[in-house]
Amino acid sequence: MTGRGFLGIVETDYQKTGEGRDVMSITFEQESGIFYLETKESSYQIQVDEYGYLLHLYYGKKVVGRMDDLLTYYDRGFSGNPWEAGNRRDYSLDALPQEFPVQGGGGDYRSPALRVRSQKGIYGCCLKYRDHRILPGKYSIKGLPAVYASQDEAETLQICLEDPVAGIRAELLYGVLPERDLITRSVRLSNFGQERIHLEKVASACLDFAAANYELLSFYGRHAMERNWQRSPVNHGSFVIGSTRGTSSHQYNPLLILADPDTTEDFGNCYALSYVYSGGFQAEAQKDQYGQVRLLMGLSEDQFCYPLEPGETFAAPEVILTYSGDGLNRLSQKLHTGIRRHICRGKYRDGQRPILLNSWEASYFHYDGETICRLAGQARELGIDMVVLDDGWFGRREDDNSSLGDWYFNEGKMGMSLECLSQRLHDLGVKFGIWVEPEMVSEDSDLYRAHPDWVLAVPQRGPVRSRNQLVLDFSRREVTDDIYQRICDVLERGKVEYVKWDMNRSLYEAFSAGTKEPGRVLYDYMLGVYDFLERLTRRFPDLLVEGCSGGGGRFDAGMLYYAPQIWCSDNTDAVDRVRIQYGTSFGYPACAVGAHVSAVPNHQTGRVVSLHTRGIVAMAGTFGYELDPALLSEKEKEEIRQQVKTARTYGRLIREGLYYRLTNPFTDGVGAWAFVSEDGSEALFQAVLLEMHGNMTVSYVRLRGLKSDAWYREESAGRRYHGSALMAAGIPIPANLGEYGAMQLYFKEIKT
Ligand code: GLA
């Protein structure tokens, strides 16, 4: 194209010279109007075109040179041409790839990232480039979780778009972490007009792909069966997943993966979008009339209509993008490291997490202080670090019908004070953890009786109950302040070292008895939760918070910013867990996956699986127990002592090693995976035989990530293996393991 060029960009000295810049991952080319975002293995290009529209040129394998030759200009029937293009019929935003498509912004009929309504009911705005800045370090987002990085690890690009007629400004934010191959996106929307506007849809990231042939991986589920793997072609039309539940949900995880059809675990192109947000979301893959594919990730449109007064700004949650040219496993590893090193925070980010014994499946609501002390005694004997007092210790809670909100210790039931229980546990040398569900209230509670207007409910209508509980209005500061005080008091008095932050129902009514407009309640609710968690983790820097929402109903990168581990599922059945943890592994590191050994027959499925298998499956997560050791035989206790030792021995490798999915337990008869140290010198291989048949055939599982030129010793049998052989021919999974039998092998490089 001729005559196209870029208008009016002012470069700062910082951008021109690069002086004092620790990383040079973002550059701007004045003459072409192109922004180049470079990571170790990927390139991302954006262009400001001659009309000031921001076009997306490319995201994918690292390339050299400008990619605007990919843009094509034809007269396409029934695709509009923006006013300022004059009588050019070959310029249509309905066909051009865009960076932040807006409804009403120049003739794009595809799904937009932003939809705005003015006071007069006019839809749409038309955002054009105004200016940009390139800044050292990674931007943060006030009130929201986001990737963090030091100045020498990241750069920020801020592109400001404006519509003077609508009075709307959009600051697109890009964080580039070159060594991690991560690019983050977010947007800040401001109203600089004279009248209030309403945001009706806000997606933080849009990716337009010119090519047509892709497949999509998404993760669906239900309570106690989260993150099932699904792979399907991107067909014409829209594929939309999301959550309208006010949480990221059990039903769909806020993670989308786009892949070439021939992409496997270790071959091919693929992209991930992971939403750093724990509320409702919407993720879309749209294949348009020209066969182009658009991906969007953002807030759920359901009950969302956010008012912005003149002068106000709205911050959208962040999306993490990553690309792999070497298959899905590598893509997941990039997300794992990104989340582990740039989302998770605090004392437990890198360190060994306490191995815990949780009271829930051991005794549910039926315990007193002595029961918990007995559990602590057993824990100590078995080498377990911590006892977690789960649901039932507060108010008058004997079952799940009462007392949520009454966060004071039930001395009558417990037969002792909180201080006394804590002292007795600590005297035994065992840490003390406690369960809370701060966002909830029971109608049968002193809190609800005192403040019936503190719940989310439609005026004059009875709210929907779920687990017989209602949702507290965390969009209101007086509500969160009150609960915060109650919870802090418990943590302080009990010298509590761990909190399991639970959330056992979905939101339904987005109505606040405060003065708020309904369309902002769900988003403000999440801000309230995040603010609470931020205050809590600052006030108790040594506290370990484990997220939970009926197991894995709020398993997302947003929660991991405050809670470095999340209870992965209420389903503790080792066989189901192989599949749940497999699905989870696509987006999240093993050190985030709360996993426990529980009793058999399993309380959720009735299945009986050996203690050995249960131990191996739980070891692929944070590891702990959820059973009553008093009911175990001496032999089983001895096995647990060994498991605890093993979990400690391999703890670091599991936390910090690279995770390899070696089979797909949704399609294969074996579930197998491995943790391999980054230098390839050691590997922990774990496998479960999921199916047994007559005259059983043998499965061979190939290892990955080892050195192909090194010898290894396998610890249990002492046998030598060559890395090349383990990766080429694999390991036979012996049929005599039996159904649900498991094996674990540890390989260490033999250094001569
Ligand atoms: C949720 C959690 C469980 C347990 C119960 C207690 O379901 O996921 O682990 O804490 O609540 O009520």
PDB file of C-alpha atoms in Angstrom, residues 545-715:
ATOM      1  CA  VAL A 545      -4.123 -18.799  52.488  1.00  0.00           C
ATOM      2  CA  GLU A 546      -5.615 -21.700  50.555  1.00  0.00           C
ATOM      3  CA  GLY A 547      -8.429 -20.713  48.217  1.00  0.00           C
ATOM      4  CA  CYS A 548     -11.508 -22.898  47.920  1.00  0.00           C
ATOM      5  CA  SER A 549     -14.994 -22.715  46.486  1.00  0.00           C
ATOM      6  CA  GLY A 550     -16.679 -26.043  46.986  1.00  0.00           C
ATOM      7  CA  GLY A 551     -13.283 -27.377  45.909  1.00  0.00           C
ATOM      8  CA  GLY A 552     -12.186 -25.844  42.606  1.00  0.00           C
ATOM      9  CA  GLY A 553     -15.040 -23.444  41.823  1.00  0.00           C
ATOM     10  CA  ARG A 554     -12.760 -20.420  41.919  1.00  0.00           C
ATOM     11  CA  PHE A 555      -9.532 -21.858  40.599  1.00  0.00           C
ATOM     12  CA  ASP A 556      -8.003 -18.993  38.631  1.00  0.00           C
ATOM     13  CA  ALA A 557      -4.933 -16.812  38.374  1.00  0.00           C
ATOM     14  CA  GLY A 558      -6.724 -13.999  40.234  1.00  0.00           C
ATOM     15  CA  MET A 559      -7.124 -16.003  43.443  1.00  0.00           C
ATOM     16  CA  LEU A 560      -3.558 -17.273  43.170  1.00  0.00           C
ATOM     17  CA  TYR A 561      -2.322 -13.714  43.657  1.00  0.00           C
ATOM     18  CA  TYR A 562      -3.507 -13.923  47.282  1.00  0.00           C
ATOM     19  CA  ALA A 563      -3.656 -17.663  47.896  1.00  0.00           C
ATOM     20  CA  PRO A 564      -0.723 -19.596  46.430  1.00  0.00           C
ATOM     21  CA  GLN A 565      -2.717 -22.825  46.598  1.00  0.00           C
ATOM     22  CA  ILE A 566      -6.357 -23.662  45.930  1.00  0.00           C
ATOM     23  CA  TRP A 567      -8.293 -26.762  46.974  1.00  0.00           C
ATOM     24  CA  CYS A 568      -8.540 -28.343  43.549  1.00  0.00           C
ATOM     25  CA  SER A 569     -11.782 -30.265  43.986  1.00  0.00           C
ATOM     26  CA  ASP A 570     -14.116 -31.587  46.657  1.00  0.00           C
ATOM     27  CA  ASN A 571     -13.629 -34.876  44.863  1.00  0.00           C
ATOM     28  CA  THR A 572     -10.732 -36.642  46.606  1.00  0.00           C
ATOM     29  CA  ASP A 573     -11.135 -39.899  44.654  1.00  0.00           C
ATOM     30  CA  ALA A 574      -7.661 -40.592  43.260  1.00  0.00           C
ATOM     31  CA  VAL A 575      -8.950 -41.872  39.917  1.00  0.00           C
ATOM     32  CA  ASP A 576     -11.189 -38.870  39.253  1.00  0.00           C
ATOM     33  CA  ARG A 577      -8.400 -36.658  40.541  1.00  0.00           C
ATOM     34  CA  VAL A 578      -6.048 -37.930  37.822  1.00  0.00           C
ATOM     35  CA  ARG A 579      -8.424 -36.363  35.273  1.00  0.00           C
ATOM     36  CA  ILE A 580      -9.208 -33.230  37.313  1.00  0.00           C
ATOM     37  CA  GLN A 581      -5.521 -32.548  37.922  1.00  0.00           C
ATOM     38  CA  TYR A 582      -4.747 -33.247  34.259  1.00  0.00           C
ATOM     39  CA  GLY A 583      -7.243 -30.580  33.124  1.00  0.00           C
ATOM     40  CA  THR A 584      -5.975 -28.188  35.782  1.00  0.00           C
ATOM     41  CA  SER A 585      -2.385 -28.681  34.628  1.00  0.00           C
ATOM     42  CA  PHE A 586      -3.060 -26.930  31.317  1.00  0.00           C
ATOM     43  CA  GLY A 587      -3.181 -23.578  33.052  1.00  0.00           C
ATOM     44  CA  TYR A 588      -1.876 -23.924  36.590  1.00  0.00           C
ATOM     45  CA  PRO A 589       1.269 -25.233  38.297  1.00  0.00           C
ATOM     46  CA  ALA A 590       1.197 -28.299  40.554  1.00  0.00           C
ATOM     47  CA  CYS A 591       2.228 -26.179  43.550  1.00  0.00           C
ATOM     48  CA  ALA A 592      -1.163 -24.431  43.271  1.00  0.00           C
ATOM     49  CA  VAL A 593      -3.143 -27.670  43.302  1.00  0.00           C
ATOM     50  CA  GLY A 594      -4.531 -28.564  46.736  1.00  0.00           C
ATOM     51  CA  ALA A 595      -4.528 -32.383  46.881  1.00  0.00           C
ATOM     52  CA  HIS A 596      -5.092 -34.753  49.823  1.00  0.00           C
ATOM     53  CA  VAL A 597      -5.140 -38.455  50.566  1.00  0.00           C
ATOM     54  CA  SER A 598      -8.587 -39.384  51.881  1.00  0.00           C
ATOM     55  CA  ALA A 599     -10.208 -42.526  53.273  1.00  0.00           C
ATOM     56  CA  VAL A 600     -11.680 -45.410  51.282  1.00  0.00           C
ATOM     57  CA  PRO A 601     -14.308 -46.195  50.198  1.00  0.00           C
ATOM     58  CA  ASN A 602     -14.039 -42.667  48.861  1.00  0.00           C
ATOM     59  CA  HIS A 603     -16.725 -40.361  50.248  1.00  0.00           C
ATOM     60  CA  GLN A 604     -17.620 -38.899  46.856  1.00  0.00           C
ATOM     61  CA  THR A 605     -17.494 -41.945  44.586  1.00  0.00           C
ATOM     62  CA  GLY A 606     -17.421 -44.992  46.840  1.00  0.00           C
ATOM     63  CA  ARG A 607     -14.355 -46.224  44.976  1.00  0.00           C
ATOM     64  CA  VAL A 608     -11.649 -48.162  46.768  1.00  0.00           C
ATOM     65  CA  VAL A 609      -8.132 -47.329  45.694  1.00  0.00           C
ATOM     66  CA  SER A 610      -4.917 -48.330  47.443  1.00  0.00           C
ATOM     67  CA  LEU A 611      -3.198 -45.956  49.853  1.00  0.00           C
ATOM     68  CA  HIS A 612      -0.187 -46.166  47.551  1.00  0.00           C
ATOM     69  CA  THR A 613      -2.148 -44.800  44.575  1.00  0.00           C
ATOM     70  CA  ARG A 614      -3.868 -42.140  46.691  1.00  0.00           C
ATOM     71  CA  GLY A 615      -0.464 -41.000  47.939  1.00  0.00           C
ATOM     72  CA  ILE A 616       1.018 -40.720  44.454  1.00  0.00           C
ATOM     73  CA  VAL A 617      -1.916 -38.713  43.107  1.00  0.00           C
ATOM     74  CA  ALA A 618      -1.953 -36.313  46.069  1.00  0.00           C
ATOM     75  CA  MET A 619       1.808 -35.889  45.758  1.00  0.00           C
ATOM     76  CA  ALA A 620       1.266 -34.261  42.366  1.00  0.00           C
ATOM     77  CA  GLY A 621      -0.168 -31.306  44.288  1.00  0.00           C
ATOM     78  CA  THR A 622       0.365 -29.582  47.632  1.00  0.00           C
ATOM     79  CA  PHE A 623      -0.037 -32.884  49.541  1.00  0.00           C
ATOM     80  CA  GLY A 624      -1.876 -33.547  52.751  1.00  0.00           C
ATOM     81  CA  TYR A 625      -4.442 -35.814  54.372  1.00  0.00           C
ATOM     82  CA  GLU A 626      -8.150 -35.630  54.910  1.00  0.00           C
ATOM     83  CA  LEU A 627      -9.002 -38.676  57.027  1.00  0.00           C
ATOM     84  CA  ASP A 628      -9.014 -39.915  60.617  1.00  0.00           C
ATOM     85  CA  PRO A 629      -5.673 -41.615  61.284  1.00  0.00           C
ATOM     86  CA  ALA A 630      -7.176 -43.347  64.336  1.00  0.00           C
ATOM     87  CA  LEU A 631      -9.101 -45.589  61.928  1.00  0.00           C
ATOM     88  CA  LEU A 632      -5.949 -46.786  60.178  1.00  0.00           C
ATOM     89  CA  SER A 633      -3.949 -49.949  60.793  1.00  0.00           C
ATOM     90  CA  GLU A 634      -0.346 -49.767  61.982  1.00  0.00           C
ATOM     91  CA  LYS A 635       0.747 -50.858  58.516  1.00  0.00           C
ATOM     92  CA  GLU A 636      -1.160 -48.000  56.920  1.00  0.00           C
ATOM     93  CA  LYS A 637       0.285 -45.529  59.405  1.00  0.00           C
ATOM     94  CA  GLU A 638       3.753 -46.711  58.554  1.00  0.00           C
ATOM     95  CA  GLU A 639       2.975 -46.247  54.868  1.00  0.00           C
ATOM     96  CA  ILE A 640       1.809 -42.695  55.612  1.00  0.00           C
ATOM     97  CA  ARG A 641       5.046 -41.932  57.458  1.00  0.00           C
ATOM     98  CA  GLN A 642       6.911 -43.039  54.341  1.00  0.00           C
ATOM     99  CA  GLN A 643       4.643 -40.983  52.072  1.00  0.00           C
ATOM    100  CA  VAL A 644       5.237 -37.871  54.152  1.00  0.00           C
ATOM    101  CA  LYS A 645       8.985 -38.404  53.894  1.00  0.00           C
ATOM    102  CA  THR A 646       8.752 -38.975  50.142  1.00  0.00           C
ATOM    103  CA  ALA A 647       6.617 -35.862  49.699  1.00  0.00           C
ATOM    104  CA  ARG A 648       9.285 -33.837  51.485  1.00  0.00           C
ATOM    105  CA  THR A 649      12.111 -35.399  49.506  1.00  0.00           C
ATOM    106  CA  TYR A 650      10.523 -34.615  46.155  1.00  0.00           C
ATOM    107  CA  GLY A 651       8.748 -31.458  47.296  1.00  0.00           C
ATOM    108  CA  ARG A 652      11.103 -29.110  45.589  1.00  0.00           C
ATOM    109  CA  LEU A 653      11.180 -31.017  42.312  1.00  0.00           C
ATOM    110  CA  ILE A 654       7.367 -31.077  42.269  1.00  0.00           C
ATOM    111  CA  ARG A 655       7.133 -27.363  43.048  1.00  0.00           C
ATOM    112  CA  GLU A 656       9.874 -26.086  40.816  1.00  0.00           C
ATOM    113  CA  GLY A 657      10.379 -28.754  38.188  1.00  0.00           C
ATOM    114  CA  LEU A 658       8.887 -28.667  34.713  1.00  0.00           C
ATOM    115  CA  TYR A 659       5.612 -30.545  34.516  1.00  0.00           C
ATOM    116  CA  TYR A 660       5.134 -33.008  31.654  1.00  0.00           C
ATOM    117  CA  ARG A 661       1.797 -34.552  30.727  1.00  0.00           C
ATOM    118  CA  LEU A 662       2.746 -37.957  29.345  1.00  0.00           C
ATOM    119  CA  THR A 663      -0.707 -39.349  28.534  1.00  0.00           C
ATOM    120  CA  ASN A 664      -4.256 -38.033  28.275  1.00  0.00           C
ATOM    121  CA  PRO A 665      -6.338 -39.766  30.969  1.00  0.00           C
ATOM    122  CA  PHE A 666      -9.524 -38.750  29.133  1.00  0.00           C
ATOM    123  CA  THR A 667      -8.571 -40.939  26.187  1.00  0.00           C
ATOM    124  CA  ASP A 668      -5.817 -43.285  27.422  1.00  0.00           C
ATOM    125  CA  GLY A 669      -6.035 -46.181  29.836  1.00  0.00           C
ATOM    126  CA  VAL A 670      -3.094 -44.789  31.814  1.00  0.00           C
ATOM    127  CA  GLY A 671      -2.705 -41.448  33.528  1.00  0.00           C
ATOM    128  CA  ALA A 672       0.989 -40.521  33.560  1.00  0.00           C
ATOM    129  CA  TRP A 673       2.965 -37.370  34.168  1.00  0.00           C
ATOM    130  CA  ALA A 674       6.440 -36.337  35.309  1.00  0.00           C
ATOM    131  CA  PHE A 675       8.250 -33.552  37.090  1.00  0.00           C
ATOM    132  CA  VAL A 676      11.653 -32.905  35.553  1.00  0.00           C
ATOM    133  CA  SER A 677      14.239 -30.494  36.903  1.00  0.00           C
ATOM    134  CA  GLU A 678      14.926 -27.610  34.555  1.00  0.00           C
ATOM    135  CA  ASP A 679      18.413 -28.917  33.771  1.00  0.00           C
ATOM    136  CA  GLY A 680      17.049 -32.402  33.029  1.00  0.00           C
ATOM    137  CA  SER A 681      19.202 -34.068  35.674  1.00  0.00           C
ATOM    138  CA  GLU A 682      16.364 -35.590  37.700  1.00  0.00           C
ATOM    139  CA  ALA A 683      12.813 -36.683  37.070  1.00  0.00           C
ATOM    140  CA  LEU A 684       9.907 -37.997  39.093  1.00  0.00           C
ATOM    141  CA  PHE A 685       7.588 -40.161  37.007  1.00  0.00           C
ATOM    142  CA  GLN A 686       4.104 -40.987  38.292  1.00  0.00           C
ATOM    143  CA  ALA A 687       1.469 -43.170  36.636  1.00  0.00           C
ATOM    144  CA  VAL A 688      -1.907 -44.708  37.440  1.00  0.00           C
ATOM    145  CA  LEU A 689      -3.441 -47.624  35.538  1.00  0.00           C
ATOM    146  CA  LEU A 690      -6.975 -46.413  34.898  1.00  0.00           C
ATOM    147  CA  GLU A 691      -8.360 -49.382  33.004  1.00  0.00           C
ATOM    148  CA  MET A 692      -7.962 -53.118  33.291  1.00  0.00           C
ATOM    149  CA  HIS A 693      -9.074 -55.647  30.680  1.00  0.00           C
ATOM    150  CA  GLY A 694      -8.828 -59.388  30.124  1.00  0.00           C
ATOM    151  CA  ASN A 695      -5.488 -60.588  28.778  1.00  0.00           C
ATOM    152  CA  MET A 696      -4.268 -57.061  29.368  1.00  0.00           C
ATOM    153  CA  THR A 697      -2.177 -55.229  26.827  1.00  0.00           C
ATOM    154  CA  VAL A 698       0.812 -53.222  27.967  1.00  0.00           C
ATOM    155  CA  SER A 699       1.064 -49.451  27.650  1.00  0.00           C
ATOM    156  CA  TYR A 700       4.419 -47.796  27.161  1.00  0.00           C
ATOM    157  CA  VAL A 701       4.844 -44.253  28.367  1.00  0.00           C
ATOM    158  CA  ARG A 702       7.661 -42.161  26.929  1.00  0.00           C
ATOM    159  CA  LEU A 703       9.388 -39.720  29.212  1.00  0.00           C
ATOM    160  CA  ARG A 704      10.182 -36.203  28.108  1.00  0.00           C
ATOM    161  CA  GLY A 705      12.499 -33.445  29.172  1.00  0.00           C
ATOM    162  CA  LEU A 706      15.450 -35.707  30.048  1.00  0.00           C
ATOM    163  CA  LYS A 707      18.930 -35.330  28.610  1.00  0.00           C
ATOM    164  CA  SER A 708      19.222 -37.525  25.536  1.00  0.00           C
ATOM    165  CA  ASP A 709      22.933 -38.023  26.160  1.00  0.00           C
ATOM    166  CA  ALA A 710      22.948 -38.896  29.843  1.00  0.00           C
ATOM    167  CA  TRP A 711      22.649 -42.010  31.983  1.00  0.00           C
ATOM    168  CA  TYR A 712      20.159 -42.105  34.847  1.00  0.00           C
ATOM    169  CA  ARG A 713      19.761 -44.336  37.862  1.00  0.00           C
ATOM    170  CA  GLU A 714      16.247 -45.229  38.901  1.00  0.00           C
ATOM    171  CA  GLU A 715      16.130 -45.039  42.657  1.00  0.00           C
TER     172      GLU A 715
END
